[in-house]
Structures are given as C-alpha cells and as structure tokens.
Coordinates of C-alpha atoms and ligand atoms in Angstrom, one line a residue:
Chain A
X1 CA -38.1 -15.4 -23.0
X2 CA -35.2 -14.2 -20.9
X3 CA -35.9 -12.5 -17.9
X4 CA -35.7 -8.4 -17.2
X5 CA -32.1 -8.4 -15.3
X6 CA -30.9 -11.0 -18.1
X7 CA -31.6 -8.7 -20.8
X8 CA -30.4 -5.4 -18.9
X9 CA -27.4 -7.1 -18.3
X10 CA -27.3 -8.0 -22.0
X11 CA -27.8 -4.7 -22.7
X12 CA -25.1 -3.7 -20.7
X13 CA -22.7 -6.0 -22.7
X14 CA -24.0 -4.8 -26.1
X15 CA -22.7 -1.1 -24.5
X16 CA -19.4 -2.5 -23.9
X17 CA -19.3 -4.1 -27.3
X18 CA -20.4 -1.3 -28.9
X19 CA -18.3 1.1 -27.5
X20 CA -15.1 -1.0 -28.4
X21 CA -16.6 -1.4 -31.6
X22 CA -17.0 2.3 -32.2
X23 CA -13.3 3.1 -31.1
X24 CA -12.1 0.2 -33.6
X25 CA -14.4 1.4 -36.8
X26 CA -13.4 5.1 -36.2
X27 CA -10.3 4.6 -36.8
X28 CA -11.0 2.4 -39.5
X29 CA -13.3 5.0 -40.5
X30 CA -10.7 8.1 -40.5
X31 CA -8.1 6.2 -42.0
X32 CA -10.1 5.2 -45.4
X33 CA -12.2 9.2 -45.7
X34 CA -8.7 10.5 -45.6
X35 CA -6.1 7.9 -46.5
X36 CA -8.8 6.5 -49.2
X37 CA -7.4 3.1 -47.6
X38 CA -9.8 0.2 -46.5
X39 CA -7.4 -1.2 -43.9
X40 CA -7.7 -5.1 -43.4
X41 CA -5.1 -5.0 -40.9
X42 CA -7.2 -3.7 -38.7
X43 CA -8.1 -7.4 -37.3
X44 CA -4.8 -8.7 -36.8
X45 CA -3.5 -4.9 -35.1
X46 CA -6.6 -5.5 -32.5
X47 CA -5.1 -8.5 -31.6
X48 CA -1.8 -7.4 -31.7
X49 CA -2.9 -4.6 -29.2
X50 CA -4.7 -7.4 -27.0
X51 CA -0.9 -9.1 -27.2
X52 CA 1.2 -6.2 -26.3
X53 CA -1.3 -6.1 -23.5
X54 CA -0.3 -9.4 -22.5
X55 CA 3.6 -9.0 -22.3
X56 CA 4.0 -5.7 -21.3
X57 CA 1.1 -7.0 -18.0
X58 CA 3.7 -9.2 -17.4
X59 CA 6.5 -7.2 -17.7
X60 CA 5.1 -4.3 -15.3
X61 CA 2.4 -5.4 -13.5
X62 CA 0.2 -3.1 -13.8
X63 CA -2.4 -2.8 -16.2
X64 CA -1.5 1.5 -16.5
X65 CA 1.6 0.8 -17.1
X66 CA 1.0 -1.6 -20.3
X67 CA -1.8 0.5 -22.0
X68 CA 0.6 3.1 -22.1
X69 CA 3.4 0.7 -23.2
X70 CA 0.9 -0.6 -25.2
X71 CA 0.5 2.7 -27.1
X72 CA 3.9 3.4 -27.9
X73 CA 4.0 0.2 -29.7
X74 CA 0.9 0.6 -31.6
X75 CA 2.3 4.0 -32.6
X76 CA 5.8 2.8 -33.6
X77 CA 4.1 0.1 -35.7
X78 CA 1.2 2.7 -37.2
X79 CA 4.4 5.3 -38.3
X80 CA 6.0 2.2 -39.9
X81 CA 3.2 0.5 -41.1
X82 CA 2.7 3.9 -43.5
X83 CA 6.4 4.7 -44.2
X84 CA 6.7 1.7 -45.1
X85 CA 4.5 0.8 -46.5
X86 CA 1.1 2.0 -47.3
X87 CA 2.1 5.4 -48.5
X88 CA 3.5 3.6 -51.6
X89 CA -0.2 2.3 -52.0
X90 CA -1.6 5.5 -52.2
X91 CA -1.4 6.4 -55.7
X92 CA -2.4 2.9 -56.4
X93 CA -5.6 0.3 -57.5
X94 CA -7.6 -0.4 -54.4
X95 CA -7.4 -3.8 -55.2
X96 CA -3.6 -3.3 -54.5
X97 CA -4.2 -1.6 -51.7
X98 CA -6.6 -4.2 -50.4
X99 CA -4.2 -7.0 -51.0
X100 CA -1.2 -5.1 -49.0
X101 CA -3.2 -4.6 -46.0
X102 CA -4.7 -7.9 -46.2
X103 CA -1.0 -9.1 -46.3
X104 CA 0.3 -7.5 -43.8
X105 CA -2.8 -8.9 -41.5
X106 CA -1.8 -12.3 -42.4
X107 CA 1.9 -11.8 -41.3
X108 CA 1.1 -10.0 -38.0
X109 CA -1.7 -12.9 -37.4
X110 CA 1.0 -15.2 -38.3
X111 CA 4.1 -13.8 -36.2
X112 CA 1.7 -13.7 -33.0
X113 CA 0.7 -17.9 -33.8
X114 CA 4.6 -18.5 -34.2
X115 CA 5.8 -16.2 -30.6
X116 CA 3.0 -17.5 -28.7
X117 CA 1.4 -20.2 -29.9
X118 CA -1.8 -20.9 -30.7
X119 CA -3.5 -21.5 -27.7
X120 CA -4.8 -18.8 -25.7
X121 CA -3.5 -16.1 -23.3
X122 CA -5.0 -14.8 -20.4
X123 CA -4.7 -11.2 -19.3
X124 CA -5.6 -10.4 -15.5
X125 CA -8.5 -8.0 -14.8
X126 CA -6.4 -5.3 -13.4
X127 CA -6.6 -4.6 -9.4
X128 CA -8.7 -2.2 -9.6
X129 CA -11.4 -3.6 -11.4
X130 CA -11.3 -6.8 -9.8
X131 CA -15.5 -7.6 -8.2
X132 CA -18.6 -6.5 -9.1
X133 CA -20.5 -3.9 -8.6
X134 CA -23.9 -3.2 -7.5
X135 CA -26.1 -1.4 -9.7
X136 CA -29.4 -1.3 -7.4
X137 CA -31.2 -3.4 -10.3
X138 CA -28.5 -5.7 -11.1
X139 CA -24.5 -6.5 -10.4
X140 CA -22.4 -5.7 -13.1
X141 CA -18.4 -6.9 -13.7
X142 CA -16.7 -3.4 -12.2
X143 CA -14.2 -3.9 -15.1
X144 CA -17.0 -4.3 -18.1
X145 CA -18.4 -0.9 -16.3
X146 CA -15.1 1.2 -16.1
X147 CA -14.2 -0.1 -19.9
X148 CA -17.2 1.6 -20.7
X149 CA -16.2 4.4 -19.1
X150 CA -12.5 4.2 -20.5
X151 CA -13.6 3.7 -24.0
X152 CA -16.0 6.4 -23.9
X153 CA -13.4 8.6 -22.5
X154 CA -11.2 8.2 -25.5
X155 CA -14.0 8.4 -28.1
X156 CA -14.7 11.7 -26.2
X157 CA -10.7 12.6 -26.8
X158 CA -10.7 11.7 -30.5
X159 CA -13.5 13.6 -30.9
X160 CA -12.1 16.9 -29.1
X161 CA -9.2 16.2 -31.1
X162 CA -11.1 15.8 -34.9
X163 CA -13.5 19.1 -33.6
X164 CA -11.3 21.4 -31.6
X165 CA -8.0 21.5 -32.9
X166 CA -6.5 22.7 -36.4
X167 CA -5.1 18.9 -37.2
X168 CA -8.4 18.0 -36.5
X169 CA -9.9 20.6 -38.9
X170 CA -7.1 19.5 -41.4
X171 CA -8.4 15.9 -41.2
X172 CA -12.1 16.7 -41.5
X173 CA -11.4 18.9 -44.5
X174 CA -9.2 15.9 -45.9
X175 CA -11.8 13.0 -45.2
X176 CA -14.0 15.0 -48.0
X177 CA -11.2 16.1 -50.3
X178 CA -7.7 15.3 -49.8
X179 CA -6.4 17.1 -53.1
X180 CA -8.4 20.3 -52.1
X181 CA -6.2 20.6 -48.5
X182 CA -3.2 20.4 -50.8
X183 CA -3.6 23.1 -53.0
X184 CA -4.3 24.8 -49.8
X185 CA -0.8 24.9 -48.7
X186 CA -1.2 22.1 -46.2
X187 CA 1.1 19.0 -46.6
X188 CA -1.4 16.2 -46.6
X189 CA 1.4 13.6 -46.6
X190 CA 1.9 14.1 -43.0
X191 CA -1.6 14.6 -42.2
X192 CA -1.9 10.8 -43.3
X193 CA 1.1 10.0 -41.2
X194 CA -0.7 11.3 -38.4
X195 CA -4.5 9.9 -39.4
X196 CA -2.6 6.0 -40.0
X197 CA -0.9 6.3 -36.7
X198 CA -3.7 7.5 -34.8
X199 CA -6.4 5.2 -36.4
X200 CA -3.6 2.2 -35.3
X201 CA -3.2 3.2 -31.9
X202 CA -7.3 3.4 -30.9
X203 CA -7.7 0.0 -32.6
X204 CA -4.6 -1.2 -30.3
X205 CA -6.1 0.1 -27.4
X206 CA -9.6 -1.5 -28.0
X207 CA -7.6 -4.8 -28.3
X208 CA -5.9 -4.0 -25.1
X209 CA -9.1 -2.7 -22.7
X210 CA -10.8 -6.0 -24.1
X211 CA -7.8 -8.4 -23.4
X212 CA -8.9 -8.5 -19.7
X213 CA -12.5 -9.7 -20.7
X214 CA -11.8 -12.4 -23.2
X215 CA -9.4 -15.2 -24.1
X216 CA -6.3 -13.7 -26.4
X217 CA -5.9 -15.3 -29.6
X218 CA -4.2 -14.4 -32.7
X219 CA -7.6 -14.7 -34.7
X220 CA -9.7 -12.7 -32.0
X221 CA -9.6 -9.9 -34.0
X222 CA -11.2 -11.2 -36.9
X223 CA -15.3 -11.5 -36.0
X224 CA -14.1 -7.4 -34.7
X225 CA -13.2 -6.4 -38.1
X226 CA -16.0 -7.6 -40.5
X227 CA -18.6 -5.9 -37.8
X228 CA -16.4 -3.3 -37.8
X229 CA -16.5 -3.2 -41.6
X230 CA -20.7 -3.4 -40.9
X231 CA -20.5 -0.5 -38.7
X232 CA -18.6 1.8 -40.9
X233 CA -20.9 1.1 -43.4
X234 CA -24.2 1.3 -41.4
X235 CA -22.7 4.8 -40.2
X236 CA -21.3 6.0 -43.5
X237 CA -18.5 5.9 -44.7
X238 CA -15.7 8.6 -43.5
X239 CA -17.8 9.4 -40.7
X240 CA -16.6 9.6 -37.1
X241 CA -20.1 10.1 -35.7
X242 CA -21.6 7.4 -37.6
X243 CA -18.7 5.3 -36.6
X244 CA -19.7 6.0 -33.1
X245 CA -23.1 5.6 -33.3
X246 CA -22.9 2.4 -35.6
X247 CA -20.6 0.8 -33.0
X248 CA -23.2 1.5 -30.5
X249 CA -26.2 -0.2 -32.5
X250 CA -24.0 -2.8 -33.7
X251 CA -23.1 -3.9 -30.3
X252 CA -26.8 -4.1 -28.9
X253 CA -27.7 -6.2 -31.8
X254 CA -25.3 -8.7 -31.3
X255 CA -25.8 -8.9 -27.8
X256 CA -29.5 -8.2 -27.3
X257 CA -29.8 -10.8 -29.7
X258 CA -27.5 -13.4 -28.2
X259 CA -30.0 -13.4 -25.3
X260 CA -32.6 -15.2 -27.0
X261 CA -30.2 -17.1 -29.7
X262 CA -26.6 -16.1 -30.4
X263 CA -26.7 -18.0 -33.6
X264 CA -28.8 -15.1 -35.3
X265 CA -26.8 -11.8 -33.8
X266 CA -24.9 -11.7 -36.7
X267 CA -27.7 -12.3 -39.1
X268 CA -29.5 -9.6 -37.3
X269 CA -26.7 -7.0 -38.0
X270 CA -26.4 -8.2 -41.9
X271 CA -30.2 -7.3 -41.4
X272 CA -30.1 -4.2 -39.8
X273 CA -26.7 -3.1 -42.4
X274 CA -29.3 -4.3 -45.7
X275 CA -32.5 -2.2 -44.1
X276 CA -30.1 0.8 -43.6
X277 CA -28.5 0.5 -47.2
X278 CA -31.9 0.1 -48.8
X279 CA -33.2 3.7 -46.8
X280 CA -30.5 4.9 -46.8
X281 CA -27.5 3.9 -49.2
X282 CA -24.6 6.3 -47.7
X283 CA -25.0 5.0 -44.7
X284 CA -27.3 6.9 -41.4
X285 CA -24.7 9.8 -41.4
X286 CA -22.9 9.6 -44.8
X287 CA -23.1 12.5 -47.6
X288 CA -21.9 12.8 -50.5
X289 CA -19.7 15.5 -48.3
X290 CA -19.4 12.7 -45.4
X291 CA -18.3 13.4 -41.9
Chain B
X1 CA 10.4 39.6 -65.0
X2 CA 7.2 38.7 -65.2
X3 CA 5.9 36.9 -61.7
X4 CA 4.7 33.7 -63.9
X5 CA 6.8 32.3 -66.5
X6 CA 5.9 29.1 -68.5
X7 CA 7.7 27.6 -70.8
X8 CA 7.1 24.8 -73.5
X9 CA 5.2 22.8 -71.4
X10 CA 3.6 19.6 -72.0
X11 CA 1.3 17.8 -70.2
X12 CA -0.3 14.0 -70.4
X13 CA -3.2 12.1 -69.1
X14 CA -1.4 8.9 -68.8
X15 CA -0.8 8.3 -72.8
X16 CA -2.6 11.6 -74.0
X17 CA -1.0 14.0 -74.6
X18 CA -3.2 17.2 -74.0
X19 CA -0.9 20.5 -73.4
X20 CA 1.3 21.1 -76.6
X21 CA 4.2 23.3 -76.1
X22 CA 2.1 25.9 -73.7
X23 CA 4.6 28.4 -73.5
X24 CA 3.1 32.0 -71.6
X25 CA 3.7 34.6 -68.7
X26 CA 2.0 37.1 -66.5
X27 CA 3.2 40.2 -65.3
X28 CA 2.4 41.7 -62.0
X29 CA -1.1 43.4 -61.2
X30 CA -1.8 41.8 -64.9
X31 CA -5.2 39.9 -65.5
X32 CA -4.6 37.6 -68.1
X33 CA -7.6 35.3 -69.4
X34 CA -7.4 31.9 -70.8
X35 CA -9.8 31.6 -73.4
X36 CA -10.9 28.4 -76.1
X37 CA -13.4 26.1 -76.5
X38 CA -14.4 22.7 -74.3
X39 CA -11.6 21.0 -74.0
X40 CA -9.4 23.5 -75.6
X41 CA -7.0 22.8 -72.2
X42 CA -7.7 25.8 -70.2
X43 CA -7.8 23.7 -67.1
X44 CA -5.1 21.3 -67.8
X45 CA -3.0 24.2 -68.2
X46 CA -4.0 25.4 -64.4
X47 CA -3.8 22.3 -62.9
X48 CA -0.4 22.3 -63.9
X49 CA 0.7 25.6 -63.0
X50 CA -0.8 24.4 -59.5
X51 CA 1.2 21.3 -59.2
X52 CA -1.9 18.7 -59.0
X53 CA -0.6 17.9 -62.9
X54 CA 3.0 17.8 -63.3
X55 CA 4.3 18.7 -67.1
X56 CA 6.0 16.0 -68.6
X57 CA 8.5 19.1 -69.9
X58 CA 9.1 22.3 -69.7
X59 CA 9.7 25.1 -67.0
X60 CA 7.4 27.3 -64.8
X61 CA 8.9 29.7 -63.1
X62 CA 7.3 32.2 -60.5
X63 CA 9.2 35.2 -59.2
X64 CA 11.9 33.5 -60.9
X65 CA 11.8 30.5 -58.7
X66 CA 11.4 27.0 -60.6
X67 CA 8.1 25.5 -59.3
X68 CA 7.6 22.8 -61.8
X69 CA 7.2 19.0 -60.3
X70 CA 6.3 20.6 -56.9
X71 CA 3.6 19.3 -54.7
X72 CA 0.4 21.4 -54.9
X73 CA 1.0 22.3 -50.9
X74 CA 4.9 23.7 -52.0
X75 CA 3.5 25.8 -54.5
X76 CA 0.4 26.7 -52.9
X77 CA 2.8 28.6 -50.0
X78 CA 5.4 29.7 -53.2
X79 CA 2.3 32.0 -53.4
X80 CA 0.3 30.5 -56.1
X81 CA -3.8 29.5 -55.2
X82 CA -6.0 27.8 -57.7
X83 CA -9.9 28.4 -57.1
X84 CA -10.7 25.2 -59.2
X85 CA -13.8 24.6 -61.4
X86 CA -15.4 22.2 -59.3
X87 CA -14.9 25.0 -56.5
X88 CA -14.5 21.8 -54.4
X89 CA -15.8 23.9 -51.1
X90 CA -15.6 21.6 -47.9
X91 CA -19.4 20.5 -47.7
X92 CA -18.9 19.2 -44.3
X93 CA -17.2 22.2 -43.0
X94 CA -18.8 25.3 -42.0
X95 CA -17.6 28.5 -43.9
X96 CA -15.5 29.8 -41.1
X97 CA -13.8 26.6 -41.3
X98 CA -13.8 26.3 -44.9
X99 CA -11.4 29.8 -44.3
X100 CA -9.5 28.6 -41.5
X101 CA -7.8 25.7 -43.1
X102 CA -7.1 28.1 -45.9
X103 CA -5.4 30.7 -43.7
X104 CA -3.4 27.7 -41.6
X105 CA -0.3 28.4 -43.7
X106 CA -0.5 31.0 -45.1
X107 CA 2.2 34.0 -44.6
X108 CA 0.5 36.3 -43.9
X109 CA -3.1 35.8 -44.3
X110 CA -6.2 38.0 -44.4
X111 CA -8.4 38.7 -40.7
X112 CA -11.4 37.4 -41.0
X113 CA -13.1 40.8 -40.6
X114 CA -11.4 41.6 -44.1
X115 CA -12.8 38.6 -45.5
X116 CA -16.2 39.4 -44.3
X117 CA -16.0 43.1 -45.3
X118 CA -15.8 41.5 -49.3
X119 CA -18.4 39.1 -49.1
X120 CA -21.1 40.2 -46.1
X121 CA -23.4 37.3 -47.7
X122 CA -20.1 34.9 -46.2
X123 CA -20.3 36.3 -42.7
X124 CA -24.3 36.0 -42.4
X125 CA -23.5 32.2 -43.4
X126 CA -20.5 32.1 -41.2
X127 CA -21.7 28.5 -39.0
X128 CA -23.1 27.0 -42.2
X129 CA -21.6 23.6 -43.8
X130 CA -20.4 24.2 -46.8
X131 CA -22.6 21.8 -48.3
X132 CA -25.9 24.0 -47.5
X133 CA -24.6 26.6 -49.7
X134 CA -25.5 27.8 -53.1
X135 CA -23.8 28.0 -56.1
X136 CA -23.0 31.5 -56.1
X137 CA -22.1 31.0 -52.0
X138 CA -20.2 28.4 -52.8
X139 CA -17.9 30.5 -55.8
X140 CA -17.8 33.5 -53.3
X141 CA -16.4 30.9 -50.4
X142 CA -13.8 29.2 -52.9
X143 CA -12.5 32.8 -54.2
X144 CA -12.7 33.7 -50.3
X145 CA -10.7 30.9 -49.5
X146 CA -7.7 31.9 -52.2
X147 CA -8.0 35.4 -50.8
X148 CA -7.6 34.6 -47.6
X149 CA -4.3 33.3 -48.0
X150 CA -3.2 36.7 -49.8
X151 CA -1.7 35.1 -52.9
X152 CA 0.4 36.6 -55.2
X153 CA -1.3 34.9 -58.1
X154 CA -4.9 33.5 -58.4
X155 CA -6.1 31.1 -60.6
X156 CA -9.7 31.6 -61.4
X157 CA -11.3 28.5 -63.5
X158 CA -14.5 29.2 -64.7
X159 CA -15.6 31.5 -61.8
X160 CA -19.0 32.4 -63.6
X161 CA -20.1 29.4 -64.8
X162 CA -23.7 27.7 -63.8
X163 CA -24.6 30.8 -61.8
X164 CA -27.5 32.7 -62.3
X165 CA -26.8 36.4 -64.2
X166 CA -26.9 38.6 -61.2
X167 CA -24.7 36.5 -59.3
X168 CA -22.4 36.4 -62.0
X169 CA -22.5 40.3 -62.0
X170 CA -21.7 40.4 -58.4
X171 CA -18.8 38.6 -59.5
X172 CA -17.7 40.4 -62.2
X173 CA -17.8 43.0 -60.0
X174 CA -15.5 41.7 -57.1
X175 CA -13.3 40.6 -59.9
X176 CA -13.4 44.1 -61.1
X177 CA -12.3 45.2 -57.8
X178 CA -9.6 42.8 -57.0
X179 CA -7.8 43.9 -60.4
X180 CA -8.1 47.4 -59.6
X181 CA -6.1 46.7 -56.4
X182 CA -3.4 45.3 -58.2
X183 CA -4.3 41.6 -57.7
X184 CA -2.4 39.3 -60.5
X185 CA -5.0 36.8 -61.9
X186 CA -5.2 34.4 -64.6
X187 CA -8.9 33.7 -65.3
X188 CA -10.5 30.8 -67.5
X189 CA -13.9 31.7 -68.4
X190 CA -16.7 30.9 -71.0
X191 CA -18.2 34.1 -70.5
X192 CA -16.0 36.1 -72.8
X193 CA -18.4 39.3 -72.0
X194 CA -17.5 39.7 -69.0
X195 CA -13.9 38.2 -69.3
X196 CA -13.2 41.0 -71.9
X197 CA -14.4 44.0 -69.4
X198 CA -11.8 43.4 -66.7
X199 CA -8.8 41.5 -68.5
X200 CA -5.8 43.1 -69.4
X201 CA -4.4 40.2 -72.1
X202 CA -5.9 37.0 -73.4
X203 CA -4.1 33.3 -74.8
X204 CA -6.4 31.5 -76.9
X205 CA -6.0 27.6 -76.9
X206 CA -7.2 25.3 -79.1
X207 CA -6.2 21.6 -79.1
X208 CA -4.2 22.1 -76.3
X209 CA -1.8 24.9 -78.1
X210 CA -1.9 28.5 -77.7
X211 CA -2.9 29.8 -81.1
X212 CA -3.5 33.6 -79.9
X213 CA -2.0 35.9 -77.5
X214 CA -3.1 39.8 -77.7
X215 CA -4.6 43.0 -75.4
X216 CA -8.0 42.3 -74.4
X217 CA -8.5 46.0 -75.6
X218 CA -8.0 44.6 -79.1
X219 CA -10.4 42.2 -79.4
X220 CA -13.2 44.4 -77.0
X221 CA -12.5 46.9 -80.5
X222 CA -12.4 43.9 -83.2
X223 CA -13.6 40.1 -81.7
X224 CA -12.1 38.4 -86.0
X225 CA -9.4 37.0 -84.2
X226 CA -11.2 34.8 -81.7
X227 CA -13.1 32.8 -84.3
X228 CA -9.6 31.0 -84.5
X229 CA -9.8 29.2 -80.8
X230 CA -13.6 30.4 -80.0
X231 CA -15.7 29.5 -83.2
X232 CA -18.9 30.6 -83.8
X233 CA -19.8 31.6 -80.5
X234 CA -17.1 34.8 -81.1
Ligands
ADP301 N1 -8.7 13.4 -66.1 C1 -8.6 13.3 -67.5 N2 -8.1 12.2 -68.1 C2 -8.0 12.2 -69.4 N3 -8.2 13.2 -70.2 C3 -8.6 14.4 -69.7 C4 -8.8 14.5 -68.3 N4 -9.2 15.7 -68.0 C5 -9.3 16.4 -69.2 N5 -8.9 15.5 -70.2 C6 -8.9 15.9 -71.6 O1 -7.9 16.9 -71.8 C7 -8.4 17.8 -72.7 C8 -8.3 19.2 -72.1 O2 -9.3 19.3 -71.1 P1 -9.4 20.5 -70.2 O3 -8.1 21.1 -69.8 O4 -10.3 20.2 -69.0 O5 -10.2 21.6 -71.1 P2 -10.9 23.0 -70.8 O6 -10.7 23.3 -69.4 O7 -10.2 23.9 -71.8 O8 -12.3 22.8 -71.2 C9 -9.7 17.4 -73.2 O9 -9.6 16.7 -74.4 C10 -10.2 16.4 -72.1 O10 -11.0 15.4 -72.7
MG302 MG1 -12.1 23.5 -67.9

C-alpha cells in the first residue's frame, strides 16, 4: 500500500496529466464535432510542439519566448495542414480521411527522427520554475504546479472563447450541424480554418508545457493520442466539457493507479472507457445534440 | 420580374436522377405552395433553390441575379432562407442563441424584441437549449430563425407536419400573417387545408416534374385537378 503523501503526490500528477490531456482531446474534440474529422495527427503535432519547444529554448533562452514561438508555428502548420490538405477530405469517406491524417502523422513523426535523431532531447525547466515548493502536506516540483496552473489558464481561454464570443457561438452551433450554419449565411469553410488551426495550436502547446517534464521524442506523442482518443470518448464525442472533464479522470486513473502498479493504469482506463460506454453509450456529456 | 426564377432544372442523387426539368417562378409578396405526394420532390426542389443541392442544369435566378452552384451561406445573404423539414434547431444552443447565429450576417436583421413580439411562447423559453423544446417550439424557433434575418424569400418545408392540430393552427395563423405583410414564401406542405387558405398559387409535382401550376383560388372552388400529383387523398 503506498503511503498518504505518495498517493497525494500521485494525485497531484494525475492533475497535471489530466489537465494536458484535456487541452490535447479538446482540440481533438472541436476539430472532429465541427470538421467531422478524427485527426490522427494529433500525436505526431504534440510532439512536434514538444520539438519547436526545444529549438526555439535554444534559440531565445527563455521558455516565454518559445511558447509564443512555439504558437506561431503550430498555427502556420494548422492553416496549412487544412489548406492543404484536409479541406480536400472533407467531402470525403472517413476512411480517407483517417488514412490522410494518419499519413501526415507518420511524415511529421518521421521528419522529427531524421532532423534530430532518435534519441532524446531535453528541454530545461524554465528559470522560473526551477525547485520545489512546499505545500504544508507535501513538496511539489514548482514547474508541475504552475503547468497546472498554465494549462488551466488556457482551457479557461478556450472556453471564454467557445461561450463568449460569436466565433465561439458559430462553432458550437457547427459542432451539432455544420450544414444548418451554412444556410444561415455564415461561411463554414472558414470557421473550419479557424476550428483546425486552433485545435493544432492547444495540442502544440500541451506538447510544449510538457517538454520540460519529460524526455522529447518523436514517438512521445503516441501513448497521448490513444488516451486522448479514450477521453473524447469517455466525455462524448464533440464535447469541450466532456473533453475537459474526461482529461481530468483519465489522468487520475493513470496515475492513481501507477501508484500501486503502472502496468494496469491503462487497463484501468480501457475499464473505466467500457463501464462508461455500457451506462452511458454517448459518452458522460454527449447528446445526440452534443456539446 | 418575378424575385425567383427557375429554369429547367435538374437535379441528382449521385446516379438518380430526381428533379426533371423543374422549371417555376415567384412573384413578390406571392405565396406559392409546392404540393405532391412522398417523394414527389418537393424538397429536392428546396434544397436546390438553397444551394445545399446543386442542379446538375438549369438556371435560378433571384432578383435577376444567377444563384445557381452557390454555397448555401452566398445565397443564404443573396436573401434566400430555407426553414428545412428536419427544422434542424441547434439542440445544444439556447433559443437566444439559436437567433443570434441567425442574425450574425444578416443585413439588416430583426431586434430581438420584434422576434419576441411574434412568438411570446420563444421569449418565455429565451435561456432554454434548443434541444428541451417541443415540436411545435422547435417549428416556431426554425421560422424565427429565417425571420430574423428578414429574408426576401422563405422556404417553408413541411412547416405543419407532426404537430399537434392547435399548434398547427397557431401556425397557420402566423403564416397567415406573414403573407398579409407582404412576405414572399414558397411553402411545401401535406396539409393541403390549410396550404389552400393562405396560398396564392400552387405547382404540383409528381415524379420529380411539375405536372400542375394554377391559383390556389381554383382548386379551393374545384380540388379535380389535384388527383393528378395528390391521388386519393385530393
Ligand atoms: N439523400 C437522398 N439520396 C438519394 N435519394 C434521395 C435522397 N433524398 C431524397 N431522395 C429521393 O428523391 C426523391 C424525392 O425526394 P424528396 O424531394 O425528399 O420528396 P418530397 O419532399 O416531395 O417528399 C424520392 O424518390 C427520394 O427517395
Ligand atoms: Mg419532403
């Protein structure tokens, strides 16, 4: 049995977790209500994120300076990635669809192996989140704590964004029925644009706020998007809230169980994912309406 | 010139071909109804005039303009709004949303107030999803949302059907009154009752051609003619 301060500790992780697994399955989330797209580039673009981390870190020193770098990039490559390509998918099979995405995962995967190699990158902890920090109970990594905090800021954002503003309202109304917000005089074609580009951009940034925390591969983003996939499901699917809160469950799971066994988190989750489907088939906050 | 002009068009479901040479026009402050039987192509032809279908030939014109192979959004703002059969109301979206993204690009759309002042059941359900509304709440909200907008021409497609028979009057009422403002509308309706009291002129389809066009007045005095595209129900 582990003790107290090992499990609250845990707990603390599965909050980190699940945070950056909420930001990565809401934008997978958004993207496939509206876009109707299941994205399996999501992976590769969290490590990609985690990446431009890394060089623009050492370009500018400072760990400010490369998120917002960092989201430049991601937002050149979301505008292209749907120019470019995925708009073309729209009309088109899912399976199609699947197979384009999963494509373009392979080749971003790949290009990262061939610039960096494949062994392993390490991003600093930036100065300012260097230590610990004392929590009365426990001591906590300060950087774990303020990603929390960072993470939670911008699911915060995206949500003021979704329920406060008209492209917001556009999107919401589009997640349920894309045709209907056409006919309605609104061009849905750059409501996508804007849905791809910003779904891209939040799963860079959860690869760049975790690059500090882990070692940076090319495949690190891969165990992200199948729970990621879990979560959107577990949540239902088009659904920012359930995104949110799915993340949030998913990550205590994994890391409440690694604490007695880490070999079972993921069966946990498969088991959590099944119970939910069977109670519940669209998900904890699906509809037939979703969001 | 009539504000809506269609010519000869044809339209396909991938390899079937369902609209045959649909050739007809509606003048301003006219309510024209589109009547036949299941799957005569009453809501083909709408969904074309919209844009969501594009004719594989032909021309539709409105106010002289050439709208044909247009996005839905391009004609939507041309002045054209569809109120489609499946009412397709934003379930997740309260009603006062449901209006707002209506109103977004429109010219120059209705207040709410005026909105509210037709349909008082709307305002007392102002904060609630669309989802959690009734049929009938639902057909008010998707005629509210065309309105709003202040279209030239509304589509109505099947605005009666499934709702119970004082709903439906309340309907045939606000129809009623948005004709005798001077409101253009094309309606497709079952319900040739009540289509007949507040329709100017009528197309009949069958098989996806128009086999009639007359004055509603005519057939209100003699209903022979409709056997042709209504069968035995006329
Ligand atoms: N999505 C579709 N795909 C293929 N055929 C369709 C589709 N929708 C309607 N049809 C066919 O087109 C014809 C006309 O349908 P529709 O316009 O819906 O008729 P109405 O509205 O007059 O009842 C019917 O034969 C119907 O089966
Ligand atoms: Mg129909």
């Amino acid at each position: 049995m582990p003790s107290t301060a090992a499990l609250v500790s845990q707990a603390f992780n599965g909050l980190a977790l699940g945070s950056l697994l909420a930001l990565v399955a809401s934008g997978l989330t958004i993207i496939l209500g509206t876009l109707g797209v299941l994205n399996f580039a999501h992976g590769a673009l969290f490590a990609v994120g985690a990446y431009t981390a890394f060089v623009m870190m050492q370009a500018t020193h400072s760990f400010v300076l490369a998120l917002l770098g960092g989201c430049a990039i991601m937002l050149i490559i979301g505008f292209a990635m749907e120019r470019l390509v995925i708009r073309h998918f729209y009309a088109r099979p899912d399976e199609d669809q699947i197979l384009v995405t999963y494509g373009i995962g392979i080749v971003l995967v790949e290009a990262l192996r061939a610039y960096f190699g494949g062994n392993s990158q390490r991003v600093p902890v930036p100065s300012w989140g260097i230590g610990a920090t004392k929590l009365g109970f426990m001591v906590y990594p300060t950087y774990r704590l303020q990603l929390i905090g960072i993470v939670a800021a911008l699911l915060a954002g995206l949500y003021l964004v979704l329920y406060r503003t008209s492209v917001g309202l556009v999107v919401r109304a589009g997640i349920e029925n894309a045709g209907m917000v056409g006919i309605l005089g609104i061009d849905v074609r750059r409501t996508f644009l804007f849905v791809f580009a910003v779904g891209i951009v939040a799963v860079g940034l959860a690869g760049m706020l975790y690059a500090p925390v882990v070692a940076v591969t090319p495949d690190m983003g891969a165990s992200f998007m199948v729970q990621s996939f879990v979560v959107i499901v577990l949540g239902g699917l088009g659904s920012f809230p359930g995104a949110v809160i799915g993340g949030l469950i998913a990550g205590e799971i994994i890391s409440l169980t690694s604490a007695f066994d880490s070999a079972y988190s993921e069966v946990m989750l498969y088991g959590l994912m099944a119970l939910v489907l069977v109670a519940r088939p669209q998900g904890l906050f699906g509809t037939e309406g979703r969001v | 010139m009539s504000l809506l002009e269609v010519e000869r068009i044809n339209t396909l479901y991938g390899d079937s071909h369902v609209l045959f040479d649909v050739s007809l026009h509606v003048a301003e402050n006219e309510v024209v109804a589109l009547l036949g039987r299941n799957g005569a192509g009453k809501t083909t032809t709408l969904r074309s005039l919209m844009g969501v279908l594009k004719p594989r030939s032909g021309a539709i014109r409105l106010n002289g303009r050439p709208i044909q192979g247009l996005a839905p959004a391009r004609i939507a703002r041309a002045g054209m709004q569809l109120v489609p059969e499946e009412r397709a109301v934003f379930g997740g979206l309260t009603v006062e949303e449901n209006l707002r993204v209506a109103r977004l690009t429109a010219e120059k759309p209705w207040p709410l107030d005026r909105i509210w002042e037709v349909f008082p059941r709307l305002k007392e359900r102002r904060t609630s999803r669309g989802r959690t509304l009734s049929g009938g709440e639902q057909q008010m909200l998707s005629i509210a949302r065309a309105l709003i907008r202040d279209p030239s021409l509304i589509l109505l497609d099947e605005p009666f059907e499934g709702l119970a028979p004082l709903i439906v009057q309340d309907l045939v009422e606000l129809t009623k009154r948005l004709a005798a403002d001077g409101r253009t509308i094309v309606v497709v309706e079952q319900n040739v009752a009540a289509v007949l009291s507040f329709a100017d002129r009528v197309y009949g389809f069958n098989n996806g051609h128009v086999v009639y066009e007359g004055r509603a007045a005519d057939l209100r005095a003699d209903a022979a003619p409709m056997r042709g595209f209504m069968g035995l129900a006329a």
